[in-house]
Short mmCIF file of C-alpha atoms in Angstrom, two decimals:
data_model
loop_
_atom_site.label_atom_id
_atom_site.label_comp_id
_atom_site.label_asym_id
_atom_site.label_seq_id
_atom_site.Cartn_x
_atom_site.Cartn_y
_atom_site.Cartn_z
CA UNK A 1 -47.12 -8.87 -11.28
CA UNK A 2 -44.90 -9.71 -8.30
CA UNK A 3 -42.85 -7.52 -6.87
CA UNK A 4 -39.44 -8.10 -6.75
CA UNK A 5 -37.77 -7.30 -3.00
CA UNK A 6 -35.05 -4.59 -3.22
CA UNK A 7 -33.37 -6.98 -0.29
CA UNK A 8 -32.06 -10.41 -1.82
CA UNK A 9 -32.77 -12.85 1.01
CA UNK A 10 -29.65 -14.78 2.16
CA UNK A 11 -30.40 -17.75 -0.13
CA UNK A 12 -30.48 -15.70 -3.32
CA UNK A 13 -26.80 -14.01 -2.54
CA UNK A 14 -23.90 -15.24 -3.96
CA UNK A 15 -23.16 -18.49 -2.44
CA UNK A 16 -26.22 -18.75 -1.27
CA UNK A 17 -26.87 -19.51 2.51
CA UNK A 18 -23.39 -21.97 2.73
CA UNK A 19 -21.52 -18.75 2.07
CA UNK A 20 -23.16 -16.57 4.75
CA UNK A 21 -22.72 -19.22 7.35
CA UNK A 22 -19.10 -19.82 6.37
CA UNK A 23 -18.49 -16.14 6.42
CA UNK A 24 -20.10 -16.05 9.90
CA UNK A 25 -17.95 -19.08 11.31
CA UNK A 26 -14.70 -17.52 10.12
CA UNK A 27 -15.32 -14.29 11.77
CA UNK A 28 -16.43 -15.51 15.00
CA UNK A 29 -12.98 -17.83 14.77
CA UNK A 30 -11.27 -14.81 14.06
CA UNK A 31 -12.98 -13.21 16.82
CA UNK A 32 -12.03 -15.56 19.01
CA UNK A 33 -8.16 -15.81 17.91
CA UNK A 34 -7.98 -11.82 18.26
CA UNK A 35 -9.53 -12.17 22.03
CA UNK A 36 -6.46 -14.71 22.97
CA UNK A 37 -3.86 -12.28 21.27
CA UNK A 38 -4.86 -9.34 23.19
CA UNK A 39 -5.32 -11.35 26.63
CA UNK A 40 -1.75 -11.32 27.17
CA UNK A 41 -1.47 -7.42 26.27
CA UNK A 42 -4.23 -6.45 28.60
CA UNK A 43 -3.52 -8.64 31.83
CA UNK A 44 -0.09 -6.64 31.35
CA UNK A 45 -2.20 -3.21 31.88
CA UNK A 46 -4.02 -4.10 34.53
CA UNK A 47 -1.49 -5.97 36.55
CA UNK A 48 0.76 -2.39 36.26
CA UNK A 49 -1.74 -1.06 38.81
CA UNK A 50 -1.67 -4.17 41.02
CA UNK A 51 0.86 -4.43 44.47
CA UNK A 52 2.99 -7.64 43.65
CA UNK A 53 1.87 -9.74 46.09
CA UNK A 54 -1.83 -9.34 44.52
CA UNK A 55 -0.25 -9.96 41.11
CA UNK A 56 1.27 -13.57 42.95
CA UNK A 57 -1.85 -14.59 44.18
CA UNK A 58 -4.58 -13.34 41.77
CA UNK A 59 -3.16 -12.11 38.19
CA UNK A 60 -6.65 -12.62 36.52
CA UNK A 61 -8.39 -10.52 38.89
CA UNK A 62 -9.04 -6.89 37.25
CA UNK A 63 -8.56 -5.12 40.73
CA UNK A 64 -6.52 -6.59 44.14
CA UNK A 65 -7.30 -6.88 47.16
CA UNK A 66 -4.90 -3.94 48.00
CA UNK A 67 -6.80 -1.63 45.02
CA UNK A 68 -5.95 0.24 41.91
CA UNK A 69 -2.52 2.29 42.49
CA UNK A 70 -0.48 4.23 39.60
CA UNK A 71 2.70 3.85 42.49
CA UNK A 72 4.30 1.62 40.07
CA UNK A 73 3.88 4.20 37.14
CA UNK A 74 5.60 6.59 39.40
CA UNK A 75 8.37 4.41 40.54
CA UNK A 76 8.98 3.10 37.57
CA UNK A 77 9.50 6.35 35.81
CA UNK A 78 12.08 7.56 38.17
CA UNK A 79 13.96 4.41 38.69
CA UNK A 80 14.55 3.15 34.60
CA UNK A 81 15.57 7.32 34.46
CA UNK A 82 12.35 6.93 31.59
CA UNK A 83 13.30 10.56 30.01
CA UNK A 84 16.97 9.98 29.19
CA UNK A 85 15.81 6.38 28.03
CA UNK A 86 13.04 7.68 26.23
CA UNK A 87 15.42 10.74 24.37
CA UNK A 88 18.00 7.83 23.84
CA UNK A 89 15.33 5.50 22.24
CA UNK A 90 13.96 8.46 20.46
CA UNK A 91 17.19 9.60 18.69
CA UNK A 92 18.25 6.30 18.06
CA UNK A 93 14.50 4.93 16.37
CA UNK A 94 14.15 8.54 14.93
CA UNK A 95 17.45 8.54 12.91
CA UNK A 96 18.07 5.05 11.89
CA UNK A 97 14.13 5.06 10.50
CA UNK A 98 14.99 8.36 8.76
CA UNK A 99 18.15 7.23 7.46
CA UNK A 100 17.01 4.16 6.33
CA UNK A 101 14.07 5.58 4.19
CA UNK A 102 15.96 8.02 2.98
CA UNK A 103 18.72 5.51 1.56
CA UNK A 104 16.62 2.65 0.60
CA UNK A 105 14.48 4.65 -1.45
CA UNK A 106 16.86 6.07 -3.56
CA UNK A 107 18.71 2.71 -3.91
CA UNK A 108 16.12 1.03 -4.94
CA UNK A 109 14.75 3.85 -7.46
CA UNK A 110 18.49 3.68 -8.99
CA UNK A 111 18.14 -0.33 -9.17
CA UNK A 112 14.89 -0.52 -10.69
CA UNK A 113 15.04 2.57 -13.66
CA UNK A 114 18.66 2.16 -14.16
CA UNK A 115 18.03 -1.66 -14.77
CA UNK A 116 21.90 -2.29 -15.06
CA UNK A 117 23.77 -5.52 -14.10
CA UNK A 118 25.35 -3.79 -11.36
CA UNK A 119 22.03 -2.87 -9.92
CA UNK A 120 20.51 -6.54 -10.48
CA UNK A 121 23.74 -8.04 -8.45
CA UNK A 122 23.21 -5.88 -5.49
CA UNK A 123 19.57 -6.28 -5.47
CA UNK A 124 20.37 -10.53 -5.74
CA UNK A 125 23.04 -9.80 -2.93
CA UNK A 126 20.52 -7.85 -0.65
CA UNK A 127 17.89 -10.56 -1.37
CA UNK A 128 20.01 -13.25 -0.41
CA UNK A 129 21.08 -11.14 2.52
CA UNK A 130 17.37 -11.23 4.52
CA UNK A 131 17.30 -14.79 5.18
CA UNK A 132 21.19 -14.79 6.96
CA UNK A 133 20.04 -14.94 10.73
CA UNK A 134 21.42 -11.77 13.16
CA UNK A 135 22.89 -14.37 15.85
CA UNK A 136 25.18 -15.67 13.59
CA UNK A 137 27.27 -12.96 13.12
CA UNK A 138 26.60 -10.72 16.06
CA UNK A 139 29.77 -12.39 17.43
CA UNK A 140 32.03 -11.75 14.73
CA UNK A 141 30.10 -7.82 14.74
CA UNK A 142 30.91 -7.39 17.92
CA UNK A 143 34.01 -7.79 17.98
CA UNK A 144 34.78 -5.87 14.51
CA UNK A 145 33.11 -3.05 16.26
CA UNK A 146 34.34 -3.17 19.66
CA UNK A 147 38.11 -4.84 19.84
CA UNK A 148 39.04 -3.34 16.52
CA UNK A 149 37.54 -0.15 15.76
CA UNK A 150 36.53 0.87 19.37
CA UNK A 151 32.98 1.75 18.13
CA UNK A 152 30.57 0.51 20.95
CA UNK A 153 29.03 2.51 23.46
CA UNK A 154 27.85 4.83 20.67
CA UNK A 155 24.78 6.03 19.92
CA UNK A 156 25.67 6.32 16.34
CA UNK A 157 27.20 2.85 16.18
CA UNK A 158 24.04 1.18 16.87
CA UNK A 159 22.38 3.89 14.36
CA UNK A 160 24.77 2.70 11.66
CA UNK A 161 24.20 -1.04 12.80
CA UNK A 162 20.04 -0.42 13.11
CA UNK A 163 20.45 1.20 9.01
CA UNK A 164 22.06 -1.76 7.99
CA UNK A 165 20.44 -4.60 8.60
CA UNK A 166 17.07 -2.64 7.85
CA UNK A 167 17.89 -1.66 4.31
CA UNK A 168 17.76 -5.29 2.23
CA UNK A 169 13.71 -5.84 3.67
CA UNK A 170 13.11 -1.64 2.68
CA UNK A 171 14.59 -1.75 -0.86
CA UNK A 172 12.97 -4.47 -1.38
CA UNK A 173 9.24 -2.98 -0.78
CA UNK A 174 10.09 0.14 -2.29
CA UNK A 175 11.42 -1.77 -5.59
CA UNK A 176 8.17 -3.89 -5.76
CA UNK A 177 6.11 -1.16 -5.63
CA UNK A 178 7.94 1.34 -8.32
CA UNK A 179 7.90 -0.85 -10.84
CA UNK A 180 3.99 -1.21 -10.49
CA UNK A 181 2.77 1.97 -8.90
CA UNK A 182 5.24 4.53 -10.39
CA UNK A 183 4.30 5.35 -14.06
CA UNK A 184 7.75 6.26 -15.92
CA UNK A 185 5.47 9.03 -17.82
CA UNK A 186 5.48 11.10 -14.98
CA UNK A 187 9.45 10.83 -14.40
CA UNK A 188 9.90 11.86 -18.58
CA UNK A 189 7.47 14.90 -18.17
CA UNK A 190 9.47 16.18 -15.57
CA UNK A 191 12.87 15.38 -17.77
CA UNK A 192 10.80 17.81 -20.53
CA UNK A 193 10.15 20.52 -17.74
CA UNK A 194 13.84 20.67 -16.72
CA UNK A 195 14.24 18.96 -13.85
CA UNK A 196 16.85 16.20 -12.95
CA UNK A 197 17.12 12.83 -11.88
CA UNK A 198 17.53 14.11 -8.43
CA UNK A 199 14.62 16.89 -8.70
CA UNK A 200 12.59 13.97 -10.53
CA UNK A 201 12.86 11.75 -7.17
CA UNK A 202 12.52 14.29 -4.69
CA UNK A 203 9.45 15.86 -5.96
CA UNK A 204 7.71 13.59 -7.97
CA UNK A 205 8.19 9.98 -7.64
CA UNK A 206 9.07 10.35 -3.62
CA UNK A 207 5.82 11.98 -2.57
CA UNK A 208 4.54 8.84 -5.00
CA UNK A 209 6.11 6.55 -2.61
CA UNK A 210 3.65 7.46 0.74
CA UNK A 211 2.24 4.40 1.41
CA UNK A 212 5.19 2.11 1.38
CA UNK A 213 6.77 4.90 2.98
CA UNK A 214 4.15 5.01 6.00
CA UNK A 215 4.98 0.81 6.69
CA UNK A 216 7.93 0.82 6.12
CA UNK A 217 8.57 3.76 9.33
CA UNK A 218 6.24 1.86 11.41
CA UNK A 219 7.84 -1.62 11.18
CA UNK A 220 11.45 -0.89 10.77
CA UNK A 221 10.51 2.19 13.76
CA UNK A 222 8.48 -0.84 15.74
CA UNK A 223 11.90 -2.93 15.55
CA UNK A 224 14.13 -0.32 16.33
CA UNK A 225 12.30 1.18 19.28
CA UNK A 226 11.46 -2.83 20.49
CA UNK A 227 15.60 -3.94 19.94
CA UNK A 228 17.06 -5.07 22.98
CA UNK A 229 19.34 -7.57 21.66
CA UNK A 230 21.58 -5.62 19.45
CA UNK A 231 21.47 -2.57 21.94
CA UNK A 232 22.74 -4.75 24.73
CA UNK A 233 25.92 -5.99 22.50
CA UNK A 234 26.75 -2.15 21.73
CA UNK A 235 25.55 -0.13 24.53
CA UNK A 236 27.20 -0.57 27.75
CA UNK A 237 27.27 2.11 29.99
CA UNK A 238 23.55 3.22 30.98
CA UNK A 239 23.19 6.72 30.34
CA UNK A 240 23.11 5.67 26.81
CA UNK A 241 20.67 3.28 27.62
CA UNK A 242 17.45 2.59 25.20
CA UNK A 243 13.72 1.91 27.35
CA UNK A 244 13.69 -2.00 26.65
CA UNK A 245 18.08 -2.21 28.36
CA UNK A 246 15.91 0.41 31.17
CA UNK A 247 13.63 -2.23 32.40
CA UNK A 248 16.00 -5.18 32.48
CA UNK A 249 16.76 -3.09 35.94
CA UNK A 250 13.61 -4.36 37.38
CA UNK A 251 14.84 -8.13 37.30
CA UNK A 252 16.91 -8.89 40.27
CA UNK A 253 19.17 -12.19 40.85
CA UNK A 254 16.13 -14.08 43.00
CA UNK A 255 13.07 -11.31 43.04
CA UNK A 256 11.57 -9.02 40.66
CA UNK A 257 8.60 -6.65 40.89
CA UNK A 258 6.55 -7.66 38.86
CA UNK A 259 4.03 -4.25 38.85
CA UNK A 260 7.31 -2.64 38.38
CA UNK A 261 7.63 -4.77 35.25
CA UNK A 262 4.64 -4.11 33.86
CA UNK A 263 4.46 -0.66 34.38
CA UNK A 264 7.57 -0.35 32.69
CA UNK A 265 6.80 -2.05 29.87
CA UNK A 266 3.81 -0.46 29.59
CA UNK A 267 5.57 2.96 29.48
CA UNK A 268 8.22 1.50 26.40
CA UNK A 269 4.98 0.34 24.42
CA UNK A 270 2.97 3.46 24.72
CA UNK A 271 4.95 5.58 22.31
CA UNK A 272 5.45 3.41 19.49
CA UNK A 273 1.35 2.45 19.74
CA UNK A 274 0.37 6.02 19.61
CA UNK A 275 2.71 5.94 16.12
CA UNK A 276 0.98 3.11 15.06
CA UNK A 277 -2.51 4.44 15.53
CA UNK A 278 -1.44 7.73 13.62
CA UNK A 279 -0.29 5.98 10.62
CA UNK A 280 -2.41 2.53 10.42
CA UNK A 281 -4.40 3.75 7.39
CA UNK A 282 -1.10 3.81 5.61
CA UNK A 283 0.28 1.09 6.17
CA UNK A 284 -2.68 -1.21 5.37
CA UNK A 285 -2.58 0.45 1.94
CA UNK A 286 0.96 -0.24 1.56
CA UNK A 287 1.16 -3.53 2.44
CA UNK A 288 -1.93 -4.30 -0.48
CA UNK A 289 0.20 -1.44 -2.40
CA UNK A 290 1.31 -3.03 -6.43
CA UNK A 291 -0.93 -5.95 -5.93
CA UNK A 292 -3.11 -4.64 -8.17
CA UNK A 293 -1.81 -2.28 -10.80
#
């Protein structure tokens, strides 16, 4: 008798050889699409070690004419005063994300087990709210906030502002994924044991919620920490600057500097990647989280 190969040959998979070439075609386009995304990202890098007259004349070349210099790192820091940006940007991102996990969570644990009309109007209301557009009523915001009540140029305005308009998007996610990934026979054994409806969420169906916890603090702490819009309508007066006002210093009426730039930008981006890298593996399982129960 024959042998039969422990290897299927490419023919025999599933699909057979169409499928293998197909696969190989899409990931090579993919390839290709990911190279052209990050070609913007790293000219960035390397022009923040350029002079700006070799970032004028040659912005594709890795090094100038003039070398590799971290000056503009150095400048940079001192001029866009990066630690009282950065501990600005920090409290702000820090306590709106916390806030707004903290909040959303419970809201929409209340909306999906109490499963009352009251809790299916505000969940319609906060549904319909996501797809009202921010520049339409930043005017009307503003002026609430600033003429009326005398709230801007607050750190904790644009906190209360930031846990706002992130909460409709967060109960959302957190809703879809208790009413698939959140067994109610965990919830009723702890009812048996003693514990209430607030011991319930805090220690067992909170700790439930990790993964959808994990993406929703990178993306709402990814738009916080990237703002510059809504931190330029509230914060005037630059010690209370964030890092993204900070290097709107760098642009002057006819010039700017451009390593400056760069280097600057550079130095907002780097905290919020290192974030990113630290939680990636939970935030691709939350965004698959509920899809399959």
């Amino acid at each position: 008798m024959e042998q039969l190969s422990s290897t299927p040959k490419a023919a025999d998979r599933v699909g057979g050889t169409r499928k293998v070439v197909k696969d190989i075609l899409v990931y090579i386009l993919m390839a290709i699409a990911a190279v052209f995304y990050l070609v913007p990202f790293f000219m960035v890098i390397i022009n923040s070690f350029k002079q700006k007259k070799d970032i004028i004349k040659a912005p594709m070349e890795l090094i100038g004419k003039s070398g590799m210099s971290i000056d503009n790192y150095v400048k940079a820091f001192k001029q866009m005063e990066f630690l009282k940006a950065f501990g600005n940007s920090l409290f702000i991102t820090g306590l709106s994300t916390l806030a707004v996990i903290v909040l959303s969570s419970m809201v929409a644990y209340y909306i999906v087990r109490a499963n009352t009309m009251f809790g299916k109007i505000i969940f319609a209301l906060m549904i319909a709210s996501m797809i009202i557009p921010f520049q339409s009523i930043m005017i009307p915001l503003v002026s609430i906030y600033g003429a009326q009540l005398n709230l801007l140029n607050h750190r904790l305005s644009l906190v209360f502002m930031h846990t706002g308009f992130a909460m409709s998007m967060s109960v959302f996610m957190y809703a879809g994924f208790l009413k698939s990934g959140v067994p109610r026979s965990l919830e009723e054994a702890a009812y048996i044991d003693g514990c209430g409806k607030m011991q319930t969420f805090r220690m067992i169906v909170f700790p439930l919620l990790k993964p959808t916890t994990a993406t929703l603090i990178i993306l709402n702490a990814m738009q916080f920490w990237n703002d510059y819009l809504l931190p330029s309508l509230v914060l005037g007066k630059k010690p209370l600057y964030t890092l993204p006002l900070s290097t709107y210093s760098f642009y002057g009426t006819y010039s700017s500097d451009y390593g400056l730039i760069m280097a600057a930008l550079v130095l907002t981006l780097l905290p919020i990647l290192i974030l990113y890298f630290f939680l990636q593996k939970q935030i691709i399982a939350g965004m698959v989280a509920g899809a399959v129960k």
